[in-house]
Coordinates of N, CA, C and O in Angstrom, one line a residue:
X1 N 0.8 -1.2 0.0 CA 0.0 0.0 0.0 C 0.9 1.2 0.0 O 1.8 1.4 0.9
X2 N 0.7 2.2 -0.9 CA 1.5 3.4 -1.0 C 1.3 4.2 0.3 O 0.3 4.2 1.0
X3 N 2.4 4.9 0.6 CA 2.4 5.9 1.7 C 2.6 7.3 1.2 O 3.1 7.5 0.1
X4 N 2.1 8.2 2.0 CA 2.2 9.6 1.7 C 3.5 10.3 2.3 O 3.7 10.2 3.5
X5 N 4.3 10.9 1.4 CA 5.4 11.7 1.9 C 5.0 13.1 2.0 O 4.3 13.6 1.1
X6 N 5.5 13.8 3.0 CA 5.3 15.2 3.2 C 6.6 15.9 3.5 O 7.3 15.6 4.4
X7 N 6.9 16.9 2.6 CA 8.1 17.7 2.8 C 7.7 19.1 3.1 O 6.9 19.7 2.4
X8 N 8.2 19.7 4.1 CA 7.9 21.1 4.4 C 9.2 21.9 4.4 O 10.3 21.4 4.8
X9 N 9.2 23.2 4.0 CA 10.4 24.0 4.0 C 10.0 25.5 4.2 O 9.1 26.0 3.6
X10 N 10.7 26.1 5.2 CA 10.5 27.6 5.4 C 11.8 28.2 5.7 O 12.7 27.7 6.3
X11 N 11.9 29.5 5.3 CA 13.0 30.3 5.6 C 12.7 31.2 6.8 O 11.8 32.0 6.8
X12 N 13.5 31.0 7.9 CA 13.3 31.7 9.1 C 13.8 33.1 9.0 O 14.7 33.4 8.3
X13 N 13.2 34.0 9.8 CA 13.6 35.4 9.8 C 15.0 35.6 10.4 O 15.7 36.5 10.2
X14 N 15.4 34.7 11.3 CA 16.7 34.7 11.9 C 17.3 33.3 12.1 O 16.5 32.3 12.0
X15 N 18.6 33.2 12.2 CA 19.2 31.8 12.3 C 18.7 31.1 13.5 O 18.3 31.6 14.5
X16 N 18.7 29.7 13.4 CA 18.3 28.9 14.5 C 19.1 29.1 15.7 O 18.7 28.9 16.9
X17 N 20.4 29.5 15.5 CA 21.3 29.7 16.7 C 21.1 31.0 17.3 O 21.7 31.3 18.4
X18 N 20.3 31.9 16.8 CA 20.0 33.2 17.3 C 19.4 33.1 18.7 O 18.4 32.4 18.9
X19 N 19.9 33.7 19.7 CA 19.3 33.6 21.1 C 18.1 34.5 21.3 O 17.6 34.5 22.4
X20 N 17.6 35.2 20.3 CA 16.5 36.1 20.5 C 15.2 35.3 20.9 O 15.1 34.1 20.6
X21 N 14.4 36.0 21.7 CA 13.2 35.3 22.2 C 12.3 34.6 21.1 O 11.8 33.5 21.3
X22 N 12.1 35.2 20.0 CA 11.3 34.6 18.9 C 11.9 33.3 18.4 O 11.2 32.3 18.1
X23 N 13.2 33.3 18.2 CA 13.9 32.1 17.7 C 13.8 31.0 18.8 O 13.5 29.8 18.4
X24 N 14.0 31.3 20.0 CA 13.9 30.3 21.1 C 12.5 29.8 21.1 O 12.3 28.6 21.3
X25 N 11.5 30.7 21.0 CA 10.1 30.3 21.0 C 9.8 29.3 19.9 O 9.1 28.3 20.1
X26 N 10.3 29.6 18.7 CA 10.0 28.7 17.6 C 10.7 27.4 17.8 O 10.0 26.3 17.6
X27 N 11.9 27.4 18.3 CA 12.6 26.1 18.5 C 11.9 25.3 19.6 O 11.6 24.1 19.4
X28 N 11.5 25.9 20.7 CA 10.8 25.2 21.8 C 9.4 24.7 21.3 O 9.0 23.6 21.6
X29 N 8.7 25.5 20.5 CA 7.4 25.1 20.0 C 7.6 23.9 19.1 O 6.8 23.0 19.1
X30 N 8.6 24.0 18.2 CA 8.9 22.9 17.3 C 9.1 21.5 18.0 O 8.6 20.5 17.5
X31 N 9.8 21.5 19.1 CA 10.0 20.3 19.9 C 8.6 19.7 20.3 O 8.4 18.5 20.2
X32 N 7.8 20.6 20.9 CA 6.5 20.1 21.4 C 5.6 19.7 20.2 O 4.9 18.7 20.3
X33 N 5.7 20.4 19.1 CA 4.9 20.0 17.9 C 5.3 18.6 17.4 O 4.5 17.7 17.1
X34 N 6.6 18.4 17.3 CA 7.1 17.1 16.9 C 6.6 15.9 17.8 O 6.2 14.9 17.3
X35 N 6.7 16.2 19.1 CA 6.2 15.1 20.0 C 4.7 14.8 19.8 O 4.3 13.7 19.7
X36 N 3.9 15.9 19.6 CA 2.4 15.7 19.4 C 2.2 15.0 18.0 O 1.3 14.1 17.9
X37 N 2.8 15.5 17.0 CA 2.6 14.9 15.7 C 2.9 13.4 15.7 O 2.2 12.6 15.0
X38 N 4.0 13.0 16.3 CA 4.4 11.6 16.3 C 3.3 10.7 17.0 O 3.4 9.5 16.8
X39 N 2.4 11.3 17.7 CA 1.3 10.5 18.4 C 0.0 10.5 17.5 O -0.9 9.8 17.9
X40 N 0.0 11.2 16.5 CA -1.2 11.4 15.7 C -1.5 10.1 14.9 O -0.6 9.5 14.3
X41 N -2.8 9.7 14.9 CA -3.1 8.5 14.1 C -2.8 8.7 12.6 O -3.0 9.8 12.1
X42 N -2.2 7.8 12.0 CA -1.8 7.9 10.6 C -0.3 8.3 10.4 O 0.2 8.2 9.3
X43 N 0.3 8.8 11.4 CA 1.7 9.1 11.3 C 2.6 7.9 11.3 O 2.3 7.0 12.1
X44 N 3.6 7.8 10.4 CA 4.4 6.7 10.4 C 5.8 7.0 10.9 O 6.3 6.3 11.8
X45 N 6.5 8.0 10.3 CA 7.8 8.3 10.8 C 8.2 9.7 10.2 O 7.6 10.2 9.3
X46 N 9.4 10.2 10.6 CA 9.9 11.4 10.1 C 11.4 11.4 10.1 O 12.0 10.6 10.8
X47 N 12.0 12.2 9.3 CA 13.5 12.2 9.2 C 14.0 12.8 10.5 O 13.6 13.9 10.9
X48 N 14.9 12.1 11.1 CA 15.6 12.6 12.3 C 17.1 12.3 12.1 O 17.5 11.2 11.5
X49 N 17.9 13.1 12.7 CA 19.4 12.8 12.7 C 19.7 11.7 13.6 O 19.0 11.4 14.5
X50 N 20.7 10.9 13.2 CA 21.1 9.8 14.0 C 21.6 10.2 15.3 O 21.5 9.5 16.3
X51 N 22.2 11.4 15.4 CA 22.7 11.9 16.7 C 21.7 12.8 17.4 O 22.0 13.2 18.5
X52 N 20.6 13.1 16.8 CA 19.6 13.9 17.5 C 19.9 15.4 17.5 O 19.1 16.2 18.1
X53 N 20.9 15.9 16.8 CA 21.2 17.3 16.8 C 20.5 18.0 15.6 O 21.0 17.9 14.5
X54 N 19.5 18.7 15.9 CA 18.7 19.4 14.8 C 19.5 20.7 14.3 O 19.2 21.2 13.3
X55 N 20.4 21.2 15.1 CA 21.1 22.4 14.7 C 22.1 22.2 13.6 O 22.4 23.1 12.8
X56 N 22.6 21.0 13.4 CA 23.7 20.8 12.4 C 23.0 20.1 11.2 O 23.4 19.0 10.9
X57 N 22.1 20.7 10.6 CA 21.3 20.1 9.5 C 22.2 19.6 8.4 O 22.0 18.5 7.9
X58 N 23.1 20.4 7.9 CA 23.9 20.1 6.7 C 25.0 19.1 7.0 O 25.4 18.3 6.1
X59 N 25.5 19.1 8.2 CA 26.6 18.1 8.6 C 26.0 16.8 9.2 O 26.8 15.9 9.4
X60 N 24.8 16.8 9.5 CA 24.2 15.6 10.3 C 24.1 14.4 9.4 O 24.0 14.4 8.2
X61 N 24.1 13.3 10.1 CA 23.8 12.0 9.5 C 22.3 11.7 9.6 O 21.8 11.5 10.7
X62 N 21.7 11.7 8.5 CA 20.2 11.5 8.4 C 19.9 10.0 8.1 O 18.7 9.7 7.9
X63 N 20.8 9.2 8.1 CA 20.6 7.7 7.9 C 19.9 7.5 6.6 O 20.3 8.1 5.6
X64 N 18.8 6.7 6.5 CA 18.2 6.4 5.3 C 17.4 7.5 4.6 O 17.0 7.4 3.4
X65 N 17.3 8.7 5.3 CA 16.6 9.8 4.7 C 17.6 10.6 3.8 O 17.2 11.6 3.1
X66 N 18.8 10.2 3.8 CA 19.8 10.8 2.8 C 20.4 12.1 3.4 O 20.2 12.6 4.4
X67 N 21.3 12.6 2.5 CA 22.0 13.9 2.9 C 21.0 15.0 2.8 O 20.1 15.1 2.0
X68 N 21.2 15.9 3.8 CA 20.2 17.1 3.9 C 20.4 18.0 2.7 O 21.5 18.2 2.2
X69 N 19.3 18.4 2.1 CA 19.3 19.2 0.9 C 18.2 20.3 1.1 O 17.3 20.2 1.9
X70 N 18.4 21.4 0.4 CA 17.5 22.6 0.4 C 17.2 23.0 -1.0 O 18.0 22.7 -1.9
X71 N 16.1 23.7 -1.2 CA 15.8 24.2 -2.6 C 16.8 25.2 -3.1 O 17.5 25.8 -2.3
X72 N 16.9 25.2 -4.4 CA 18.0 26.1 -5.0 C 17.8 27.5 -4.6 O 18.8 28.3 -4.6
X73 N 16.6 28.0 -4.3 CA 16.3 29.4 -4.0 C 16.7 29.7 -2.6 O 16.7 30.9 -2.2
X74 N 17.0 28.8 -1.7 CA 17.4 29.1 -0.3 C 18.8 29.7 -0.4 O 19.8 29.1 -0.9
X75 N 19.0 30.9 0.1 CA 20.2 31.6 0.0 C 20.9 32.0 1.3 O 21.9 32.8 1.4
X76 N 20.3 31.6 2.4 CA 20.9 31.9 3.7 C 21.9 30.9 4.1 O 22.3 30.1 3.3
X77 N 22.4 31.0 5.3 CA 23.5 30.2 5.8 C 23.3 28.7 5.8 O 22.2 28.2 5.8
X78 N 24.5 28.0 5.9 CA 24.5 26.5 5.9 C 25.4 26.0 7.0 O 25.7 24.8 7.1
X79 N 25.7 26.9 8.0 CA 26.5 26.4 9.1 C 25.6 26.4 10.3 O 24.5 27.0 10.3
X80 N 26.0 25.8 11.4 CA 25.2 25.8 12.6 C 24.8 27.2 13.1 O 23.7 27.5 13.5
X81 N 25.8 28.1 12.9 CA 25.6 29.5 13.3 C 24.7 30.3 12.4 O 24.0 31.3 12.8
X82 N 24.6 30.0 11.1 CA 23.9 30.8 10.1 C 22.7 30.2 9.5 O 21.9 30.9 8.8
X83 N 22.4 28.9 9.7 CA 21.3 28.3 9.1 C 20.0 28.9 9.6 O 19.8 29.1 10.8
X84 N 19.2 29.4 8.7 CA 17.9 30.0 9.0 C 16.8 29.4 8.2 O 16.2 29.9 7.3
X85 N 16.5 28.1 8.6 CA 15.5 27.4 7.9 C 14.8 26.4 8.8 O 15.4 26.0 9.8
X86 N 13.7 25.9 8.4 CA 13.0 24.8 9.1 C 12.5 23.9 8.0 O 11.9 24.4 7.1
X87 N 12.8 22.6 8.1 CA 12.4 21.6 7.1 C 12.0 20.4 7.8 O 12.6 20.0 8.8
X88 N 11.0 19.7 7.3 CA 10.6 18.4 7.8 C 10.3 17.5 6.6 O 10.0 17.9 5.5
X89 N 10.5 16.2 6.9 CA 10.2 15.2 5.9 C 9.6 14.0 6.7 O 10.2 13.5 7.6
X90 N 8.4 13.7 6.3 CA 7.6 12.6 7.1 C 6.8 11.7 6.2 O 6.6 12.0 5.0
X91 N 6.4 10.6 6.8 CA 5.6 9.6 6.1 C 4.3 9.4 6.8 O 4.3 9.4 8.1
X92 N 3.2 9.2 6.0 CA 1.8 9.1 6.6 C 1.1 8.0 5.8 O 1.5 7.6 4.7
X93 N 0.1 7.5 6.5 CA -0.7 6.4 5.8 C -1.6 6.9 4.7 O -1.9 6.2 3.8
X94 N -2.0 8.2 4.8 CA -3.0 8.8 3.8 C -3.1 10.3 4.0 O -2.6 10.9 4.9
X95 N -3.8 10.9 3.1 CA -4.0 12.3 3.1 C -4.8 12.9 4.3 O -4.3 13.8 4.9
X96 N -5.9 12.2 4.6 CA -6.7 12.7 5.7 C -6.0 12.8 7.1 O -6.0 13.9 7.7
X97 N -5.2 11.8 7.5 CA -4.5 11.9 8.7 C -3.4 13.0 8.7 O -3.2 13.7 9.7
X98 N -2.7 13.1 7.6 CA -1.7 14.1 7.5 C -2.3 15.5 7.6 O -1.9 16.4 8.3
X99 N -3.4 15.7 6.8 CA -4.1 17.0 6.9 C -4.6 17.3 8.3 O -4.4 18.4 8.8
X100 N -5.2 16.3 9.0 CA -5.7 16.5 10.3 C -4.5 16.9 11.3 O -4.7 17.8 12.1
X101 N -3.4 16.2 11.1 CA -2.3 16.5 12.0 C -1.7 17.9 11.8 O -1.4 18.6 12.8
X102 N -1.7 18.3 10.6 CA -1.2 19.7 10.3 C -2.1 20.8 10.7 O -1.7 21.8 11.2
X103 N -3.4 20.5 10.7 CA -4.4 21.6 10.9 C -5.1 21.5 12.3 O -6.2 22.0 12.4
X104 N -4.5 20.8 13.2 CA -5.1 20.7 14.6 C -4.1 20.9 15.6 O -2.9 20.9 15.4
X105 N -4.5 21.2 16.8 CA -3.7 21.2 18.0 C -2.5 22.2 17.9 O -2.6 23.3 17.4
X106 N -1.4 21.7 18.5 CA -0.2 22.5 18.5 C 0.3 23.0 17.2 O 0.8 24.1 17.0
X107 N 0.2 22.1 16.2 CA 0.7 22.4 14.8 C -0.2 23.6 14.3 O 0.3 24.5 13.6
X108 N -1.5 23.5 14.5 CA -2.4 24.6 14.0 C -2.0 25.9 14.7 O -1.9 26.9 14.0
X109 N -1.7 25.8 16.0 CA -1.3 27.0 16.7 C 0.0 27.6 16.1 O 0.2 28.8 16.0
X110 N 0.9 26.7 15.8 CA 2.2 27.1 15.2 C 2.0 27.7 13.8 O 2.6 28.7 13.5
X111 N 1.1 27.1 13.0 CA 0.8 27.7 11.7 C 0.2 29.1 11.9 O 0.5 30.0 11.0
X112 N -0.6 29.3 12.9 CA -1.1 30.7 13.1 C 0.0 31.7 13.4 O -0.2 32.9 13.2
X113 N 1.1 31.2 13.9 CA 2.3 32.1 14.2 C 3.3 32.2 13.1 O 4.4 32.8 13.3
X114 N 3.1 31.5 12.0 CA 4.2 31.3 11.1 C 4.8 32.6 10.6 O 6.0 32.7 10.3
X115 N 4.0 33.7 10.5 CA 4.5 35.0 10.0 C 5.4 35.7 11.0 O 6.1 36.6 10.7
X116 N 5.3 35.2 12.3 CA 6.2 35.8 13.3 C 7.6 35.2 13.1 O 8.6 35.9 13.3
X117 N 7.7 34.0 12.6 CA 9.0 33.3 12.5 C 9.6 33.2 11.1 O 10.8 33.1 11.0
X118 N 8.7 33.1 10.1 CA 9.2 32.8 8.7 C 9.0 34.0 7.8 O 8.1 34.7 7.9
X119 N 9.9 34.1 6.9 CA 9.8 35.1 5.8 C 8.7 34.7 4.9 O 8.5 33.5 4.6
X120 N 8.1 35.6 4.4 CA 7.1 35.4 3.3 C 7.8 35.1 2.0 O 8.8 35.7 1.7
X121 N 7.3 34.2 1.2 CA 8.0 33.8 0.0 C 6.9 33.5 -1.1 O 5.8 33.2 -0.8
X122 N 7.4 33.5 -2.3 CA 6.5 33.2 -3.4 C 6.5 31.6 -3.7 O 5.8 31.1 -4.5
X123 N 7.4 31.0 -3.0 CA 7.6 29.5 -3.2 C 6.6 28.7 -2.3 O 6.3 29.2 -1.3
X124 N 6.2 27.5 -2.8 CA 5.4 26.7 -1.9 C 6.2 26.3 -0.7 O 7.4 26.2 -0.7
X125 N 5.5 26.1 0.4 CA 6.2 25.7 1.6 C 6.0 24.2 2.0 O 6.6 23.8 3.0
X126 N 5.3 23.5 1.2 CA 5.2 22.0 1.4 C 4.8 21.4 0.1 O 4.3 22.0 -0.8
X127 N 5.2 20.1 0.0 CA 4.8 19.2 -1.1 C 4.5 17.8 -0.6 O 5.1 17.4 0.4
X128 N 3.5 17.2 -1.2 CA 3.1 15.9 -0.9 C 3.3 15.0 -2.1 O 3.2 15.5 -3.3
X129 N 3.6 13.7 -1.9 CA 3.7 12.8 -3.0 C 3.6 11.3 -2.5 O 3.8 11.1 -1.3
X130 N 3.2 10.4 -3.3 CA 3.1 9.0 -2.9 C 4.4 8.3 -3.1 O 5.1 8.5 -4.1
X131 N 4.7 7.4 -2.2 CA 5.9 6.5 -2.3 C 5.4 5.1 -2.0 O 4.4 4.8 -1.3
X132 N 6.1 4.1 -2.6 CA 5.8 2.7 -2.4 C 6.1 2.4 -0.9 O 6.8 3.1 -0.2
X133 N 5.4 1.3 -0.4 CA 5.5 1.0 1.0 C 6.9 0.6 1.5 O 7.1 0.7 2.7
X134 N 7.8 0.3 0.6 CA 9.2 0.0 1.0 C 10.2 1.1 0.8 O 11.4 0.9 0.9
X135 N 9.7 2.3 0.4 CA 10.5 3.4 0.1 C 10.6 4.5 1.3 O 9.5 4.8 1.8
X136 N 11.8 4.9 1.6 CA 11.9 6.0 2.5 C 12.4 7.2 1.7 O 13.5 7.1 1.0
X137 N 11.6 8.2 1.6 CA 12.0 9.4 0.8 C 13.2 10.1 1.3 O 13.5 10.0 2.5
X138 N 14.0 10.7 0.5 CA 15.2 11.4 0.9 C 14.9 12.9 0.9 O 13.9 13.4 0.3
X139 N 15.8 13.6 1.5 CA 15.7 15.1 1.5 C 15.8 15.6 0.1 O 15.1 16.5 -0.3
X140 N 16.6 15.0 -0.8 CA 16.7 15.4 -2.2 C 15.4 15.2 -2.9 O 15.0 16.0 -3.7
X141 N 14.7 14.1 -2.5 CA 13.4 13.8 -3.1 C 12.4 15.0 -2.7 O 11.7 15.5 -3.6
X142 N 12.4 15.4 -1.5 CA 11.6 16.4 -1.0 C 11.8 17.7 -1.7 O 10.9 18.4 -2.1
X143 N 13.1 18.1 -1.8 CA 13.5 19.3 -2.6 C 13.0 19.3 -4.0 O 12.4 20.2 -4.5
X144 N 13.2 18.1 -4.7 CA 12.8 18.0 -6.0 C 11.3 18.1 -6.2 O 10.8 18.8 -7.1
X145 N 10.6 17.5 -5.3 CA 9.1 17.6 -5.3 C 8.6 19.1 -5.1 O 7.7 19.6 -5.7
X146 N 9.2 19.7 -4.1 CA 8.8 21.1 -3.8 C 9.1 22.0 -5.0 O 8.3 22.9 -5.4
X147 N 10.3 21.9 -5.6 CA 10.6 22.7 -6.7 C 9.7 22.4 -7.9 O 9.3 23.3 -8.7
X148 N 9.4 21.1 -8.1 CA 8.4 20.7 -9.2 C 7.1 21.4 -9.0 O 6.5 21.9 -9.9
X149 N 6.6 21.3 -7.7 CA 5.3 22.0 -7.4 C 5.4 23.4 -7.7 O 4.4 24.0 -8.3
X150 N 6.5 24.1 -7.4 CA 6.6 25.5 -7.6 C 6.6 25.8 -9.1 O 6.1 26.8 -9.6
X151 N 7.3 25.0 -9.9 CA 7.4 25.2 -11.3 C 6.2 24.8 -12.1 O 5.9 25.4 -13.2
X152 N 5.5 23.7 -11.7 CA 4.4 23.1 -12.5 C 3.0 23.1 -11.9 O 2.1 22.7 -12.5
X153 N 2.9 23.5 -10.6 CA 1.7 23.4 -9.9 C 1.4 22.0 -9.5 O 2.3 21.1 -9.7
X154 N 0.2 21.7 -9.0 CA -0.1 20.4 -8.5 C -0.2 19.3 -9.6 O -1.0 19.5 -10.6
X155 N 0.6 18.3 -9.5 CA 0.6 17.1 -10.4 C 0.7 15.9 -9.6 O 1.0 16.0 -8.4
X156 N 0.5 14.7 -10.2 CA 0.7 13.5 -9.4 C 2.1 13.4 -8.8 O 2.3 12.7 -7.8
X157 N 3.1 14.1 -9.4 CA 4.5 14.0 -8.9 C 4.7 14.9 -7.6 O 5.5 14.5 -6.7
X158 N 3.9 15.9 -7.4 CA 4.0 16.8 -6.3 C 2.7 17.6 -6.2 O 2.3 18.2 -7.2
X159 N 2.1 17.6 -5.0 CA 0.8 18.2 -4.9 C 0.6 18.8 -3.5 O 1.4 18.6 -2.6
X160 N -0.6 19.4 -3.3 CA -1.0 20.0 -2.0 C -2.2 19.3 -1.5 O -2.8 18.6 -2.2
X161 N -2.6 19.7 -0.3 CA -3.8 19.1 0.2 C -5.0 19.6 -0.6 O -5.9 18.8 -0.9
X162 N -5.0 20.8 -1.0 CA -6.1 21.4 -1.7 C -6.3 20.8 -3.1 O -7.4 20.7 -3.6
X163 N -5.2 20.5 -3.7 CA -5.2 20.0 -5.1 C -4.4 18.7 -5.1 O -3.2 18.6 -5.5
X164 N -5.0 17.6 -4.6 CA -4.3 16.4 -4.4 C -4.6 15.3 -5.4 O -5.5 15.4 -6.2
X165 N -3.8 14.3 -5.4 CA -3.8 13.2 -6.3 C -3.8 11.9 -5.5 O -3.2 11.7 -4.5
X166 N -4.5 10.9 -6.1 CA -4.5 9.5 -5.5 C -3.3 8.8 -5.9 O -2.6 9.2 -6.8
X167 N -2.9 7.7 -5.2 CA -1.7 7.0 -5.6 C -1.7 6.5 -7.0 O -0.6 6.3 -7.6
X168 N -2.9 6.3 -7.6 CA -2.9 5.8 -9.0 C -2.8 7.0 -10.0 O -2.9 6.8 -11.2
X169 N -2.6 8.2 -9.5 CA -2.4 9.3 -10.4 C -3.6 10.1 -10.9 O -3.6 10.9 -11.7
X170 N -4.8 9.7 -10.3 CA -6.0 10.4 -10.6 C -6.2 11.5 -9.6 O -5.9 11.4 -8.4
X171 N -6.9 12.6 -10.0 CA -7.2 13.7 -9.0 C -8.1 13.2 -7.9 O -9.0 12.3 -8.2
X172 N -7.9 13.7 -6.7 CA -8.7 13.3 -5.6 C -9.0 14.5 -4.8 O -8.3 15.5 -4.9
X173 N -10.0 14.5 -3.9 CA -10.3 15.6 -3.1 C -10.5 15.1 -1.6 O -11.0 14.1 -1.4
X174 N -9.9 15.9 -0.7 CA -10.3 15.7 0.7 C -11.0 17.0 1.1 O -10.7 18.1 0.5
X175 N -11.8 17.0 2.0 CA -12.5 18.2 2.5 C -11.5 19.0 3.3 O -11.0 18.6 4.4
X176 N -11.0 20.1 2.8 CA -10.0 20.9 3.4 C -10.6 22.0 4.3 O -9.9 22.9 4.7
X177 N -11.9 22.0 4.5 CA -12.5 23.0 5.3 C -12.2 22.9 6.8 O -12.4 23.9 7.5
X178 N -11.7 21.8 7.2 CA -11.4 21.6 8.6 C -11.1 20.2 8.9 O -11.4 19.3 8.2
X179 N -10.3 20.0 9.9 CA -9.9 18.6 10.3 C -11.1 17.8 10.8 O -12.1 18.4 11.3
X180 N -11.0 16.5 10.7 CA -12.0 15.6 11.2 C -11.8 15.2 12.7 O -12.7 14.8 13.3
X181 N -10.6 15.4 13.2 CA -10.4 15.0 14.6 C -9.1 15.6 15.1 O -8.3 16.0 14.3
X182 N -9.0 15.7 16.4 CA -7.8 16.1 17.0 C -7.3 15.1 18.0 O -6.7 15.4 19.1
X183 N -7.7 13.8 17.7 CA -7.4 12.7 18.7 C -5.9 12.2 18.5 O -5.4 12.3 17.4
X184 N -5.4 11.7 19.5 CA -4.1 11.1 19.4 C -4.3 9.7 20.0 O -5.2 9.4 20.8
X185 N -3.4 8.8 19.7 CA -3.4 7.4 20.3 C -3.2 7.4 21.8 O -2.6 8.2 22.4

């Protein structure tokens, strides 16, 4: 059974290493959001460093998720001191659980604050695509899908919740007016 891959990418207003209150708040909120998301029904896994250090994104060992990569248009730093981005790569059982997890609870609260932490951009900030049940997507896959979405719009290769595709490549719709639940296991 195919699984849903979700790649997110945003450019932060200041580097992750910045000791300013907003940066600390984003970092602390992110930790709580990750914990909550990992308990959501339909969540399978996410890319994590083998050493657990989120600050060293480019130098970290991501195991089967591959070498860390960013879109070509990202122009900020790539060192622990200068990196100003947030990216996630995760696997889900289907569209509905992923949509619900993104649009409920702590993640919804974080989305409401995104303009405090992230620069506004003309680029998409997430992409979805289907992978075979034995495939772990890589960071390079996520970047490729996000860039494809930005260049071509929603296609079976890369899509959004609003304009989504079924695993067989046919258009599909989920009700994006609101989540169906905020339950966790």
